[in-house]
């Protein structure tokens, strides 16, 4: 990790050699939450997240996905339809797409096992074969969580729940914003070089239908340090659409926006895609990864503060 005056670069590293890649995270505080639930689209109620966690700064890219596949081996399982489509948009730095929830779960599990952590999601059968099946954790499993049998509570990396996703995108410490914009920012369609967000507003340009997602991070930085939680592509969350039905094949909630949706209304916090099943693969579906806080976060923050002090002193000298 390198610290420079005014800059703290933080990323987790995975893989080795040519398959090495990093994922950047921003820290989301659990210190503040709404006093009561807030309706946030299609029957979902945002209740907050009481613990600190980290949210991926960007959507997972094709480059990261391809390096994972090279290190992991065949990504397949049951049903076969969840694993039979390659990315439609193939640029190395655009969000990986046409990826099912089951595929995203295997990606996350590898992030854990390759760094010595507990897998987040339970699969039975033989990895890399057609009998590799997703299952929910049960009371006999270490790390079972009654409130969320999808995720092993000892996992370090995971797909964000809908509450975790919404808080990272829209919670400003006191309220849930309609847009994930920082104070003073104006929502506008970007072109990949001038900030903004990648949604279609009826004009021609790089966000128009058929032109696709842009490279992650091309738009404006959002409220809590993320990029592209509005626009670009929809994103899988860990949560079932019903907020309670944790069946193996139950539909999952997706959040965010999509470059081809007409108008900024599809970027607001109530924009929710709840008809996607975990085996579905769509050109418009991507994902990002969340994580527990680094154990050394307090030490890190102290180091950042010390670096800032030294920079200040150097400037004063």
PDB file of C-alpha atoms in Angstrom, residues 167-292:
ATOM      1  CA  UNK A 167     -26.787   2.333   1.681  1.00  0.00           C
ATOM      2  CA  UNK A 168     -23.522   2.575  -0.251  1.00  0.00           C
ATOM      3  CA  UNK A 169     -25.277   4.298  -3.138  1.00  0.00           C
ATOM      4  CA  UNK A 170     -27.787   6.655  -1.528  1.00  0.00           C
ATOM      5  CA  UNK A 171     -27.319   7.069   2.248  1.00  0.00           C
ATOM      6  CA  UNK A 172     -25.746  10.430   3.128  1.00  0.00           C
ATOM      7  CA  UNK A 173     -25.573   9.895   6.881  1.00  0.00           C
ATOM      8  CA  UNK A 174     -28.986  11.335   7.657  1.00  0.00           C
ATOM      9  CA  UNK A 175     -31.261  10.467   4.749  1.00  0.00           C
ATOM     10  CA  UNK A 176     -31.667   8.321   1.661  1.00  0.00           C
ATOM     11  CA  UNK A 177     -31.067  10.499  -1.401  1.00  0.00           C
ATOM     12  CA  UNK A 178     -32.976  10.113  -4.656  1.00  0.00           C
ATOM     13  CA  UNK A 179     -29.696  10.151  -6.549  1.00  0.00           C
ATOM     14  CA  UNK A 180     -26.196   8.981  -5.628  1.00  0.00           C
ATOM     15  CA  UNK A 181     -24.725  12.380  -6.379  1.00  0.00           C
ATOM     16  CA  UNK A 182     -22.367  14.206  -4.043  1.00  0.00           C
ATOM     17  CA  UNK A 183     -23.435  17.524  -2.557  1.00  0.00           C
ATOM     18  CA  UNK A 184     -23.459  20.186  -5.265  1.00  0.00           C
ATOM     19  CA  UNK A 185     -23.264  17.736  -8.178  1.00  0.00           C
ATOM     20  CA  UNK A 186     -25.806  17.812 -10.990  1.00  0.00           C
ATOM     21  CA  UNK A 187     -27.122  14.665 -12.606  1.00  0.00           C
ATOM     22  CA  UNK A 188     -26.298  14.606 -16.322  1.00  0.00           C
ATOM     23  CA  UNK A 189     -25.529  12.159 -19.093  1.00  0.00           C
ATOM     24  CA  UNK A 190     -21.780  11.800 -19.411  1.00  0.00           C
ATOM     25  CA  UNK A 191     -19.741  10.877 -22.459  1.00  0.00           C
ATOM     26  CA  UNK A 192     -16.969   8.934 -20.746  1.00  0.00           C
ATOM     27  CA  UNK A 193     -14.631  11.905 -20.368  1.00  0.00           C
ATOM     28  CA  UNK A 194     -16.528  14.625 -18.508  1.00  0.00           C
ATOM     29  CA  UNK A 195     -18.017  12.811 -15.531  1.00  0.00           C
ATOM     30  CA  UNK A 196     -21.770  12.337 -15.369  1.00  0.00           C
ATOM     31  CA  UNK A 197     -23.563   9.016 -15.606  1.00  0.00           C
ATOM     32  CA  UNK A 198     -24.183   6.491 -18.357  1.00  0.00           C
ATOM     33  CA  UNK A 199     -27.907   6.537 -19.003  1.00  0.00           C
ATOM     34  CA  UNK A 200     -29.915   7.172 -22.151  1.00  0.00           C
ATOM     35  CA  UNK A 201     -31.794  10.445 -22.191  1.00  0.00           C
ATOM     36  CA  UNK A 202     -32.975  10.362 -25.788  1.00  0.00           C
ATOM     37  CA  UNK A 203     -29.888  11.984 -27.273  1.00  0.00           C
ATOM     38  CA  UNK A 204     -27.285  10.393 -29.488  1.00  0.00           C
ATOM     39  CA  UNK A 205     -23.943   9.622 -27.901  1.00  0.00           C
ATOM     40  CA  UNK A 206     -22.008   6.941 -26.048  1.00  0.00           C
ATOM     41  CA  UNK A 207     -24.920   6.203 -23.720  1.00  0.00           C
ATOM     42  CA  UNK A 208     -27.413   5.578 -26.503  1.00  0.00           C
ATOM     43  CA  UNK A 209     -29.124   2.219 -27.161  1.00  0.00           C
ATOM     44  CA  UNK A 210     -26.787  -0.273 -28.774  1.00  0.00           C
ATOM     45  CA  UNK A 211     -23.664   1.578 -27.731  1.00  0.00           C
ATOM     46  CA  UNK A 212     -23.331  -0.112 -24.390  1.00  0.00           C
ATOM     47  CA  UNK A 213     -21.612   0.397 -21.081  1.00  0.00           C
ATOM     48  CA  UNK A 214     -18.507   2.510 -20.676  1.00  0.00           C
ATOM     49  CA  UNK A 215     -15.268   1.632 -18.905  1.00  0.00           C
ATOM     50  CA  UNK A 216     -15.807   1.531 -15.156  1.00  0.00           C
ATOM     51  CA  UNK A 217     -14.908   4.764 -13.423  1.00  0.00           C
ATOM     52  CA  UNK A 218     -15.466   6.902 -16.536  1.00  0.00           C
ATOM     53  CA  UNK A 219     -18.286   8.836 -14.910  1.00  0.00           C
ATOM     54  CA  UNK A 220     -18.621  10.994 -11.851  1.00  0.00           C
ATOM     55  CA  UNK A 221     -17.612   9.877  -8.379  1.00  0.00           C
ATOM     56  CA  UNK A 222     -20.713   9.215  -6.337  1.00  0.00           C
ATOM     57  CA  UNK A 223     -21.877  10.107  -2.856  1.00  0.00           C
ATOM     58  CA  UNK A 224     -19.814   7.553  -0.940  1.00  0.00           C
ATOM     59  CA  UNK A 225     -16.874   7.193  -3.305  1.00  0.00           C
ATOM     60  CA  UNK A 226     -18.289   4.618  -5.733  1.00  0.00           C
ATOM     61  CA  UNK A 227     -18.751   4.835  -9.502  1.00  0.00           C
ATOM     62  CA  UNK A 228     -21.555   3.657 -11.802  1.00  0.00           C
ATOM     63  CA  UNK A 229     -24.078   2.669  -9.137  1.00  0.00           C
ATOM     64  CA  UNK A 230     -26.363   4.812 -11.284  1.00  0.00           C
ATOM     65  CA  UNK A 231     -26.397   3.849 -14.945  1.00  0.00           C
ATOM     66  CA  UNK A 232     -23.947   1.695 -16.917  1.00  0.00           C
ATOM     67  CA  UNK A 233     -25.381  -1.771 -16.067  1.00  0.00           C
ATOM     68  CA  UNK A 234     -27.769  -3.303 -13.572  1.00  0.00           C
ATOM     69  CA  UNK A 235     -26.050  -5.131 -10.690  1.00  0.00           C
ATOM     70  CA  UNK A 236     -26.885  -8.349  -8.881  1.00  0.00           C
ATOM     71  CA  UNK A 237     -27.469  -8.174  -5.155  1.00  0.00           C
ATOM     72  CA  UNK A 238     -27.350 -11.109  -2.800  1.00  0.00           C
ATOM     73  CA  UNK A 239     -30.931 -10.600  -1.633  1.00  0.00           C
ATOM     74  CA  UNK A 240     -34.016 -12.442  -2.836  1.00  0.00           C
ATOM     75  CA  UNK A 241     -36.591 -10.241  -4.514  1.00  0.00           C
ATOM     76  CA  UNK A 242     -39.173 -10.892  -1.811  1.00  0.00           C
ATOM     77  CA  UNK A 243     -36.737  -9.932   0.962  1.00  0.00           C
ATOM     78  CA  UNK A 244     -37.639 -13.167   2.740  1.00  0.00           C
ATOM     79  CA  UNK A 245     -37.776 -16.079   0.291  1.00  0.00           C
ATOM     80  CA  UNK A 246     -34.301 -17.610   0.445  1.00  0.00           C
ATOM     81  CA  UNK A 247     -35.031 -20.460  -1.929  1.00  0.00           C
ATOM     82  CA  UNK A 248     -32.223 -21.829  -4.055  1.00  0.00           C
ATOM     83  CA  UNK A 249     -33.856 -20.710  -7.304  1.00  0.00           C
ATOM     84  CA  UNK A 250     -35.785 -17.705  -5.951  1.00  0.00           C
ATOM     85  CA  UNK A 251     -35.479 -14.528  -7.996  1.00  0.00           C
ATOM     86  CA  UNK A 252     -32.840 -12.044  -6.893  1.00  0.00           C
ATOM     87  CA  UNK A 253     -33.081  -8.280  -6.627  1.00  0.00           C
ATOM     88  CA  UNK A 254     -30.909  -6.163  -8.886  1.00  0.00           C
ATOM     89  CA  UNK A 255     -30.057  -2.507  -8.423  1.00  0.00           C
ATOM     90  CA  UNK A 256     -28.607   0.411 -10.318  1.00  0.00           C
ATOM     91  CA  UNK A 257     -29.395   1.647 -13.774  1.00  0.00           C
ATOM     92  CA  UNK A 258     -28.841   0.645 -17.361  1.00  0.00           C
ATOM     93  CA  UNK A 259     -27.361   2.699 -20.187  1.00  0.00           C
ATOM     94  CA  UNK A 260     -30.343   1.972 -22.456  1.00  0.00           C
ATOM     95  CA  UNK A 261     -33.139   2.924 -20.061  1.00  0.00           C
ATOM     96  CA  UNK A 262     -34.855   6.125 -21.107  1.00  0.00           C
ATOM     97  CA  UNK A 263     -34.456   8.915 -18.595  1.00  0.00           C
ATOM     98  CA  UNK A 264     -32.903   9.669 -15.244  1.00  0.00           C
ATOM     99  CA  UNK A 265     -35.899   8.282 -13.353  1.00  0.00           C
ATOM    100  CA  UNK A 266     -34.363   4.822 -13.774  1.00  0.00           C
ATOM    101  CA  UNK A 267     -31.351   5.910 -11.736  1.00  0.00           C
ATOM    102  CA  UNK A 268     -33.225   6.811  -8.557  1.00  0.00           C
ATOM    103  CA  UNK A 269     -33.087   4.718  -5.409  1.00  0.00           C
ATOM    104  CA  UNK A 270     -36.493   3.227  -6.133  1.00  0.00           C
ATOM    105  CA  UNK A 271     -35.242   1.763  -9.425  1.00  0.00           C
ATOM    106  CA  UNK A 272     -35.290  -1.958  -8.711  1.00  0.00           C
ATOM    107  CA  UNK A 273     -35.180  -4.980 -10.984  1.00  0.00           C
ATOM    108  CA  UNK A 274     -36.820  -7.865  -9.134  1.00  0.00           C
ATOM    109  CA  UNK A 275     -37.671 -10.303 -11.898  1.00  0.00           C
ATOM    110  CA  UNK A 276     -34.231 -11.819 -12.443  1.00  0.00           C
ATOM    111  CA  UNK A 277     -33.614 -15.450 -11.538  1.00  0.00           C
ATOM    112  CA  UNK A 278     -30.128 -16.546 -10.432  1.00  0.00           C
ATOM    113  CA  UNK A 279     -29.665 -18.614 -13.573  1.00  0.00           C
ATOM    114  CA  UNK A 280     -30.461 -15.669 -15.862  1.00  0.00           C
ATOM    115  CA  UNK A 281     -27.701 -14.201 -18.007  1.00  0.00           C
ATOM    116  CA  UNK A 282     -28.322 -10.765 -19.486  1.00  0.00           C
ATOM    117  CA  UNK A 283     -26.238  -8.273 -21.478  1.00  0.00           C
ATOM    118  CA  UNK A 284     -27.517  -5.647 -19.034  1.00  0.00           C
ATOM    119  CA  UNK A 285     -26.517  -7.406 -15.801  1.00  0.00           C
ATOM    120  CA  UNK A 286     -23.224  -6.902 -13.959  1.00  0.00           C
ATOM    121  CA  UNK A 287     -22.110  -7.078 -10.338  1.00  0.00           C
ATOM    122  CA  UNK A 288     -19.755  -5.595  -7.777  1.00  0.00           C
ATOM    123  CA  UNK A 289     -18.247  -7.155  -4.663  1.00  0.00           C
ATOM    124  CA  UNK A 290     -18.545  -6.133  -1.016  1.00  0.00           C
ATOM    125  CA  UNK A 291     -16.348  -7.073   1.925  1.00  0.00           C
ATOM    126  CA  UNK A 292     -15.980  -6.854   5.679  1.00  0.00           C
TER     127      UNK A 292
END
